[in-house]
mmCIF file of C-alpha atoms in Angstrom:
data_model
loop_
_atom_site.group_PDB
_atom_site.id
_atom_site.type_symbol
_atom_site.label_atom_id
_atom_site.label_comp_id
_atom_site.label_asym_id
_atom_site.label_seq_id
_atom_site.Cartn_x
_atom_site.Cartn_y
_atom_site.Cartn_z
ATOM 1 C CA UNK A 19 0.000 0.000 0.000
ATOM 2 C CA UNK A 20 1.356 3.396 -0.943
ATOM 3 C CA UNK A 21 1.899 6.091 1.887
ATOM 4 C CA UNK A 22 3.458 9.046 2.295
ATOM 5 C CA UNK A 23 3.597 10.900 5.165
ATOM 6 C CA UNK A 24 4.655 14.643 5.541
ATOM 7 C CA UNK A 25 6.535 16.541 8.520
ATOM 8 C CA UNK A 26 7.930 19.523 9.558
ATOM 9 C CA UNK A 27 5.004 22.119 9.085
ATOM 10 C CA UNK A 28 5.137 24.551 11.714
ATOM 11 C CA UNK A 29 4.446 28.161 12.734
ATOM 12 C CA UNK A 30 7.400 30.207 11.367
ATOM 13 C CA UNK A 31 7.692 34.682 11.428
ATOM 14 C CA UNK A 32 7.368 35.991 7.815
ATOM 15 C CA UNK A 33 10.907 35.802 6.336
ATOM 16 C CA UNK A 34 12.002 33.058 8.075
ATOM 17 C CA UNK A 35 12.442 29.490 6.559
ATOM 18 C CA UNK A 36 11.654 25.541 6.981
ATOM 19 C CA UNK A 37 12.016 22.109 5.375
ATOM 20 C CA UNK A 38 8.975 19.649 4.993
ATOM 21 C CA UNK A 39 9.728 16.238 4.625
ATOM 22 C CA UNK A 40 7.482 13.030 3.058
ATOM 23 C CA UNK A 41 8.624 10.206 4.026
ATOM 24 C CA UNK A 42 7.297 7.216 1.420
ATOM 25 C CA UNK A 43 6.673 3.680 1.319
ATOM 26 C CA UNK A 44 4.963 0.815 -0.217
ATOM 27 C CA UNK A 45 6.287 1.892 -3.891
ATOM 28 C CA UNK A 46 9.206 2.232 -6.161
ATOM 29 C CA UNK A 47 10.198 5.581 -4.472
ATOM 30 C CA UNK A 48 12.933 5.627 -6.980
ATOM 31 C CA UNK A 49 11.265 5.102 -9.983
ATOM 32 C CA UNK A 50 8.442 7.711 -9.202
ATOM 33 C CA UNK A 51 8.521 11.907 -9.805
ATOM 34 C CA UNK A 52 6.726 13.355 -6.927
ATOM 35 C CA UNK A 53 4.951 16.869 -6.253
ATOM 36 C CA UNK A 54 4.281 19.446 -3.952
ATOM 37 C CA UNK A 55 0.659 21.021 -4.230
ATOM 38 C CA UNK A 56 -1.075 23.320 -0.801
ATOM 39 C CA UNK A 57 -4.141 24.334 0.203
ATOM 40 C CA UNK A 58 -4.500 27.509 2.102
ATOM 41 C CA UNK A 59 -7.418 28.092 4.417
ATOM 42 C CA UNK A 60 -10.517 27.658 2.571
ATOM 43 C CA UNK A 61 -8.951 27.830 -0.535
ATOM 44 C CA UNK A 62 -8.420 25.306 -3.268
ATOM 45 C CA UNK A 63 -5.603 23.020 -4.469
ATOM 46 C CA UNK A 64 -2.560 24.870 -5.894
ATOM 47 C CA UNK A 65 0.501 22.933 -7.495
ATOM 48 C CA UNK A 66 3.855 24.045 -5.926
ATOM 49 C CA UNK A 67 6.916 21.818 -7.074
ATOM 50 C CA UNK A 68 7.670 18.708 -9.264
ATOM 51 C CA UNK A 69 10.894 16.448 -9.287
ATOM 52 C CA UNK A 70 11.340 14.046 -11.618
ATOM 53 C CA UNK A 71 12.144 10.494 -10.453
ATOM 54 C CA UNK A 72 16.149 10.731 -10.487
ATOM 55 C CA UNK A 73 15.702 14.134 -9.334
ATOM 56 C CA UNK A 74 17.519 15.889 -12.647
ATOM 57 C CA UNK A 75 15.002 18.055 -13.271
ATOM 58 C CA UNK A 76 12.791 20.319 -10.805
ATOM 59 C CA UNK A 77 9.570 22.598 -11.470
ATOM 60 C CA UNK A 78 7.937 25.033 -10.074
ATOM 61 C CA UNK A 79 5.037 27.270 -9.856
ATOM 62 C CA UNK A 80 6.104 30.888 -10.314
ATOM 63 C CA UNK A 81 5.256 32.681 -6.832
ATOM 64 C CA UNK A 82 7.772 30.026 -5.096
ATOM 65 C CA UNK A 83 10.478 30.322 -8.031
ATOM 66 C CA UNK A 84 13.583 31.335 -6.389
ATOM 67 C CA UNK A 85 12.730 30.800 -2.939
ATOM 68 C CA UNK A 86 11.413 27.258 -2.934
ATOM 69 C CA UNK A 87 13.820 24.397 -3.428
ATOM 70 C CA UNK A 88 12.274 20.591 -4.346
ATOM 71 C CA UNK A 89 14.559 17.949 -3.357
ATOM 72 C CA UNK A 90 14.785 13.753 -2.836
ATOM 73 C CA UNK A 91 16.351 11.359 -1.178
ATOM 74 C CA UNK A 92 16.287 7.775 -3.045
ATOM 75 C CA UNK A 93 18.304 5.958 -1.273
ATOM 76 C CA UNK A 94 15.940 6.941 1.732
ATOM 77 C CA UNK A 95 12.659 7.202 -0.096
ATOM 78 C CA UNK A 96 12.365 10.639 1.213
ATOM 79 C CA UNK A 97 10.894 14.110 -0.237
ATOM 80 C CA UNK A 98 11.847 17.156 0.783
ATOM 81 C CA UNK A 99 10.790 20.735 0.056
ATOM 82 C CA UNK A 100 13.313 23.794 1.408
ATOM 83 C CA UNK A 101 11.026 27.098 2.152
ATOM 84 C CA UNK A 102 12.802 30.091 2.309
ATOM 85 C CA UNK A 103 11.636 33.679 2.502
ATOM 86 C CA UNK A 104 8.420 32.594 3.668
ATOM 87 C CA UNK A 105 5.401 34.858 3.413
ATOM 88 C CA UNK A 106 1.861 35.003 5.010
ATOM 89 C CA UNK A 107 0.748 34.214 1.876
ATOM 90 C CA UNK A 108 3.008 30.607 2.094
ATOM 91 C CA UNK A 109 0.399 29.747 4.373
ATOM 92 C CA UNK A 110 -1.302 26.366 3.701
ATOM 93 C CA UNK A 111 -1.860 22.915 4.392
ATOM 94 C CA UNK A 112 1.149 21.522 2.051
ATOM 95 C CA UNK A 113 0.443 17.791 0.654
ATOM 96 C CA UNK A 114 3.394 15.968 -1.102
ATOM 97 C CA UNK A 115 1.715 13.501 -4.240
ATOM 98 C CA UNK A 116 2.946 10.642 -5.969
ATOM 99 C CA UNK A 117 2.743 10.672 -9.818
ATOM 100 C CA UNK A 118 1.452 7.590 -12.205
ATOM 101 C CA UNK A 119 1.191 8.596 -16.137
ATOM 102 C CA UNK A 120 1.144 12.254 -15.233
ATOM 103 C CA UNK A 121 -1.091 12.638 -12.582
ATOM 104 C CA UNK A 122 -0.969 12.564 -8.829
ATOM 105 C CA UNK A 123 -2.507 9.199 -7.983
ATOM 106 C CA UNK A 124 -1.472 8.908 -4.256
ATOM 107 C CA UNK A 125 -1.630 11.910 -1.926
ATOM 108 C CA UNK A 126 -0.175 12.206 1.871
ATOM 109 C CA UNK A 127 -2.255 13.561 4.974
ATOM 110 C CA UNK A 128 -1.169 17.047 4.428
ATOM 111 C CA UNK A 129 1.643 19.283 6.946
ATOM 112 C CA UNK A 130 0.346 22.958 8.580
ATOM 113 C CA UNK A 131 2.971 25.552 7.043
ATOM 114 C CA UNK A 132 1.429 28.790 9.008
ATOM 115 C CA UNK A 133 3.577 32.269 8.240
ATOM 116 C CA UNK A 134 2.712 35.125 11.058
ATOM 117 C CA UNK A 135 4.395 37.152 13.255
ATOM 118 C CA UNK B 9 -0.554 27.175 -20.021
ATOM 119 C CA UNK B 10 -3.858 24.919 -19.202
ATOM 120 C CA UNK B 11 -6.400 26.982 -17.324
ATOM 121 C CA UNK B 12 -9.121 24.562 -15.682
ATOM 122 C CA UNK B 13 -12.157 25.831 -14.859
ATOM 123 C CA UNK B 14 -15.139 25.001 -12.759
ATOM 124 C CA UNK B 15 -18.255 25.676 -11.275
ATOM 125 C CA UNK B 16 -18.413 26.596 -7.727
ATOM 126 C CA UNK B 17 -20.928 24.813 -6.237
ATOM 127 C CA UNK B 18 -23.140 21.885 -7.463
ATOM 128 C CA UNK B 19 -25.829 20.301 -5.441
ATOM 129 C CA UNK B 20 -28.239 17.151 -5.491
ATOM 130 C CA UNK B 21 -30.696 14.878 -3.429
ATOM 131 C CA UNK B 22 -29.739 11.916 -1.744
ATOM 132 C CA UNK B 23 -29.531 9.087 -4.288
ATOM 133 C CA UNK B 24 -29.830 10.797 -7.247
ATOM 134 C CA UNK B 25 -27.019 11.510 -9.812
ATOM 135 C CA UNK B 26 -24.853 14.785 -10.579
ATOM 136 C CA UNK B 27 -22.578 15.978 -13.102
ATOM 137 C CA UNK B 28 -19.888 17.875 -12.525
ATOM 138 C CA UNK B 29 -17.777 19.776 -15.586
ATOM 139 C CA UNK B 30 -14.218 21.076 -15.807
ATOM 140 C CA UNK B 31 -13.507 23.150 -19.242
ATOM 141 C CA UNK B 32 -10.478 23.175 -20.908
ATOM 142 C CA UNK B 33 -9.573 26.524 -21.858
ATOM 143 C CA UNK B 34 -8.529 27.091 -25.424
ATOM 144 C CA UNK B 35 -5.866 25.632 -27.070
ATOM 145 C CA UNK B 36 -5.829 22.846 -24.359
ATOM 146 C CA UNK B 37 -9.045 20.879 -25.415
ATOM 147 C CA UNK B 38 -7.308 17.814 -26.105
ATOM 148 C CA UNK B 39 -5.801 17.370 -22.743
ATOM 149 C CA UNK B 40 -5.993 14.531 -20.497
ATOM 150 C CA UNK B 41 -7.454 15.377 -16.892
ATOM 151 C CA UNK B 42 -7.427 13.532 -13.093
ATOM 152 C CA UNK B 43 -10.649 14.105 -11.020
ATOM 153 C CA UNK B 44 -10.049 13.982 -7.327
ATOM 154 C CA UNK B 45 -12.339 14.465 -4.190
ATOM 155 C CA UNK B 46 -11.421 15.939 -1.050
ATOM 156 C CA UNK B 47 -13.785 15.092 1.761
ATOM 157 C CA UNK B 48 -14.202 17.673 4.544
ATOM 158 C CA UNK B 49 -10.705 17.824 6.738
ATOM 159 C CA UNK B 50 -9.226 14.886 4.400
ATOM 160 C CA UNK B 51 -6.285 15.144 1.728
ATOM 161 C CA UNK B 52 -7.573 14.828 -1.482
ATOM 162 C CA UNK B 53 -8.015 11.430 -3.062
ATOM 163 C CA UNK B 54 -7.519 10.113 -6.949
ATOM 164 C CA UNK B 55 -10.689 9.458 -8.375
ATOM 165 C CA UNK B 56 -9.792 8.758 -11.901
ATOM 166 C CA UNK B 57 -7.800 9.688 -15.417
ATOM 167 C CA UNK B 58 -10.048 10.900 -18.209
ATOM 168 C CA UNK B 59 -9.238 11.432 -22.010
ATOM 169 C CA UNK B 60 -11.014 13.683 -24.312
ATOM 170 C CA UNK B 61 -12.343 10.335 -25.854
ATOM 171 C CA UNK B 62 -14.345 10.060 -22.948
ATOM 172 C CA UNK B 63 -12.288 6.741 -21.614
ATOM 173 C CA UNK B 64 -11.054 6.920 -18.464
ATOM 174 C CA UNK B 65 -9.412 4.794 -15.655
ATOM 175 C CA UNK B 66 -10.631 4.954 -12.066
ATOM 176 C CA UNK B 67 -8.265 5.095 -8.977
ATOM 177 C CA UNK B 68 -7.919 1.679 -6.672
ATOM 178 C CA UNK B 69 -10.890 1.137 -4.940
ATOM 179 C CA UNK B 70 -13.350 4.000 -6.707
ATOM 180 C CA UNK B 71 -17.069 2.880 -6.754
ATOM 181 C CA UNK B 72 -18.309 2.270 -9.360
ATOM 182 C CA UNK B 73 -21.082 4.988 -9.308
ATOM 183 C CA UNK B 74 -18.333 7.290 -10.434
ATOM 184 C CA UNK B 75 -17.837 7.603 -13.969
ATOM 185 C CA UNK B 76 -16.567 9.963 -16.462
ATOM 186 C CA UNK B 77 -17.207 11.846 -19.960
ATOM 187 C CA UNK B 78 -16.323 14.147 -22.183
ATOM 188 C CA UNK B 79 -16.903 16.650 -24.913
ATOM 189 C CA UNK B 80 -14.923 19.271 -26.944
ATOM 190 C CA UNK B 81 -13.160 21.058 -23.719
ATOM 191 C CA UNK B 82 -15.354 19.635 -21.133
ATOM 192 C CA UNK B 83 -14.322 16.728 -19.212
ATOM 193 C CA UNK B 84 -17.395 15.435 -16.775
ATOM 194 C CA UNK B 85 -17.471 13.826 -13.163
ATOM 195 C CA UNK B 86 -20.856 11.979 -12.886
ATOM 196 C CA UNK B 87 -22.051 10.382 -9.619
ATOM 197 C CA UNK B 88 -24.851 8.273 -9.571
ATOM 198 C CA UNK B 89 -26.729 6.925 -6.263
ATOM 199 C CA UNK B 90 -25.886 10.069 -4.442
ATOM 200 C CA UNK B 91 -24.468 9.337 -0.934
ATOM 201 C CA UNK B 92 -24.154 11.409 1.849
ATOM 202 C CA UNK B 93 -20.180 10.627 2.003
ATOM 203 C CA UNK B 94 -20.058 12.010 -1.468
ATOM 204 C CA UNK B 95 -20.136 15.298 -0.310
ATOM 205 C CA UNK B 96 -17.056 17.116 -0.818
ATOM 206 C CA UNK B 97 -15.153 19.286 -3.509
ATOM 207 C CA UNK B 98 -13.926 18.275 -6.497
ATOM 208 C CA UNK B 99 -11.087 19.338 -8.358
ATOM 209 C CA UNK B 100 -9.643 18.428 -11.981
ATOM 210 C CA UNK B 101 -6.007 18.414 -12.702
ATOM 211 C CA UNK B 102 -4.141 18.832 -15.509
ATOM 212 C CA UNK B 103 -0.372 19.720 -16.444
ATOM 213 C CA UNK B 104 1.717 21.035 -19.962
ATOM 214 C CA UNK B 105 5.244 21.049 -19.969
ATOM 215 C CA UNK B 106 6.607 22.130 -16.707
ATOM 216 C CA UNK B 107 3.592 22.904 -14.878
ATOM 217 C CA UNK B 108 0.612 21.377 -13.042
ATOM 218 C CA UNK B 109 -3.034 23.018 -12.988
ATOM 219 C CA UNK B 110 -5.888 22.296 -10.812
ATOM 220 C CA UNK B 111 -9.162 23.514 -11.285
ATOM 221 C CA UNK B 112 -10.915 26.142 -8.443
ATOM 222 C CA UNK B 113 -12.865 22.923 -7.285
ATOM 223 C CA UNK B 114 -16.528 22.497 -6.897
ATOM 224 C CA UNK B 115 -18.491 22.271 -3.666
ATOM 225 C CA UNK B 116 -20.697 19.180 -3.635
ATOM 226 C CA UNK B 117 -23.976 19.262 -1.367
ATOM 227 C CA UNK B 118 -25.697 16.213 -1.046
ATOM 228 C CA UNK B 119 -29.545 17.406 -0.345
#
């Protein structure tokens, strides 16, 4: 059974920064490019960051470009997402997603990510 | 870039059926789309891969009173048998190069 399971959300001042983590199982971690997508309060989905499987090639949406930083771990079937210059409007429930032919087929429980002074 | 986009809200009577639609914007008509449902205070969950053909593949699990269509730019979500767990939003997903799209998501009530 695939899971993933995030970490590391947290309350953080604007400006400050923090790494998430998903830790998978029950797949070829290896063999599978992952996302980031978040939901802020009462808001809808929003895509964040790809990686593809090897972790050659990174994406991401254009609000995080430059301050966001996708990252993976095969060897311990880990995710990670670096979160620098945070801003209030960072603020969001932050899911990592497996991909099968293109789409995000698996999704984890979610991590809090809340920017405020 | 894909744009996705939705209705709002939708809403229908215990055990009866509703369709939801997410358009394609143009230029994108072709694309392929994922449906997923998010139940209140739950991570969203796969529901299933649709082509403009109107074939499409549901997730592990999916019942089968989901099912899925399309036309032109429109790709539909139908539920039949409405149940009260069914409501939730729903949001489509697409992506195009280097860059993933959801839809704004619809509101389901079940009545």
């Amino acid at each position: 059974e695939v899971q993933l399971l995030e970490s590391g959300g947290d309350l953080i001042q604007p400006g400050g920064s923090l790494r998430l983590s998903c830790a998978a199982s029950g797949f070829t971690f290896s063999s599978s490019p992952m996302i980031w997508a978040r939901q802020a309060p009462g808001e809808g989905l929003e895509w964040v960051s790809a990686i593809n499987a090897d972790g050659s090639a990174t994406y991401y949406v254009a609000s995080v470009k430059g301050r966001f930083t996708i990252s993976r771990d095969n060897s311990m079937n880990a995710l990670y997402l670096q979160m620098n210059s945070l801003r209030a409007d960072d603020t969001a429930i932050y899911y990592c997603a497996k991909l099968t032919s293109s789409f995000s087929t698996h999704w984890g429980q979610g991590t809090l990510v809340t920017v405020s002074s | 870039q894909p744009v996705l986009t939705q209705s709002s809200s939708a809403s229908a009577s215990l055990g009866s059926s509703v369709k939801l639609t997410c358009s394609l914007s143009s230029g994108h008509t072709g694309y392929i789309i994922a449906w997923h449902q998010q139940q209140p205070g739950k991570a969203p969950r796969y529901l299933m891969r649709l082509e403009g053909s109107g074939t499409y593949n549901k997730g592990s699990g999916i019942p089968d009173r989901f099912s899925g269509s399309s036309s032109g730019p429109d790709r539909y979500l139908t539920i039949s048998n409405l149940q009260s767990e069914d409501e939730a939003d729903y949001y489509c997903e697409t992506w195009d190069s280097n860059a993933r799209v959801f839809g704004g998501g619809t509101k389901l009530t079940v009545l």
